[in-house]
Coordinates of C-alpha atoms in Angstrom, one line a residue:
M1 CA 222.9 250.4 224.0
T2 CA 220.1 249.1 226.3
D3 CA 216.7 250.7 226.9
S4 CA 217.9 251.5 230.4
D5 CA 221.1 253.3 229.1
A6 CA 219.0 255.3 226.6
L7 CA 216.5 256.4 229.2
K8 CA 219.3 257.5 231.5
I9 CA 220.9 259.6 228.7
L10 CA 217.6 261.1 227.7
R11 CA 216.7 262.1 231.2
E12 CA 220.1 263.6 231.7
C13 CA 219.7 265.7 228.5
V14 CA 216.2 266.9 229.7
A15 CA 217.7 268.0 233.0
D16 CA 220.2 270.1 231.0
D17 CA 217.9 271.8 228.5
G18 CA 220.8 272.9 226.4
R19 CA 221.3 269.3 225.3
V20 CA 217.9 268.8 223.7
F21 CA 217.4 270.0 220.1
F22 CA 214.3 269.9 217.9
S23 CA 214.6 269.2 214.2
K24 CA 212.7 271.4 211.7
H25 CA 210.6 268.4 210.9
A26 CA 209.7 267.8 214.6
I27 CA 208.7 271.4 215.0
E28 CA 206.5 271.2 212.0
R29 CA 204.8 268.1 213.3
M30 CA 204.4 269.6 216.8
I31 CA 202.5 272.6 215.3
Q32 CA 200.5 270.3 213.0
R33 CA 199.5 267.9 215.8
K34 CA 199.2 270.6 218.6
I35 CA 201.9 269.0 220.7
T36 CA 203.9 271.4 222.9
R37 CA 207.5 271.5 223.9
P38 CA 206.7 270.8 227.6
Q39 CA 204.7 267.7 226.5
V40 CA 207.7 266.4 224.5
L41 CA 210.2 267.1 227.3
L42 CA 207.8 265.4 229.8
C43 CA 207.7 262.4 227.4
L44 CA 211.5 262.2 227.5
E45 CA 211.5 262.6 231.3
K46 CA 208.8 260.2 232.3
G47 CA 208.1 258.0 229.2
K48 CA 208.8 254.4 228.3
I49 CA 210.8 253.2 225.3
T50 CA 208.6 251.5 222.7
E51 CA 211.3 250.9 220.1
S52 CA 214.6 250.0 221.5
P53 CA 217.8 251.9 220.6
C54 CA 219.5 250.9 217.3
R55 CA 222.3 252.5 215.4
D56 CA 221.5 254.5 212.3
P57 CA 223.8 254.8 209.2
K58 CA 225.5 257.9 210.8
G59 CA 226.3 256.0 213.9
D60 CA 223.8 257.8 216.1
W61 CA 221.4 255.8 218.4
R62 CA 217.7 256.1 217.6
C63 CA 214.8 255.1 219.7
T64 CA 211.1 255.9 220.2
I65 CA 209.6 256.8 223.6
E66 CA 206.0 257.5 224.6
H67 CA 204.1 258.9 227.5
Y68 CA 200.5 259.7 228.3
T69 CA 200.1 263.4 228.8
A70 CA 197.4 266.1 228.4
G71 CA 194.8 263.4 227.6
S72 CA 196.7 261.6 224.9
I73 CA 199.7 259.5 224.1
V74 CA 202.7 261.5 222.9
T75 CA 205.3 259.5 220.9
V76 CA 208.7 261.0 220.3
A77 CA 211.4 259.6 217.9
V78 CA 214.8 260.7 219.1
A79 CA 218.4 260.5 218.0
I80 CA 221.1 260.3 220.7
K81 CA 224.2 262.0 219.2
H82 CA 227.6 262.0 220.8
N83 CA 230.1 264.8 220.4
N84 CA 233.2 266.1 222.3
N85 CA 230.9 267.6 224.9
G86 CA 229.0 264.4 225.6
E87 CA 225.6 263.2 224.5
R88 CA 222.8 265.4 223.2
T89 CA 219.3 264.5 222.1
V90 CA 217.8 265.5 218.8
I91 CA 214.0 265.3 218.5
V92 CA 213.5 263.7 215.1
T93 CA 209.7 263.7 215.0
V94 CA 206.6 263.7 217.2
F95 CA 203.2 262.0 216.9

């Protein structure tokens, strides 16, 4: 998967909010680091990939994307998972 492919999928998932899921770890880091859900979604919608997509042992695509928002750079590690209904994005962690 190319950076361009990943960005297209991430932006499609953000447009359909039901396709973006937050891991427990990501929610904990968001609270700890005072990063909001809208900041994370804006990062996915407008950000640039800083670590290109690669397959993890489960076969999911993982990448890192960042965007300058609310006075700081927000970095989001995501997993792009595929199921019978298409792709969905899981927010793995946020920093």
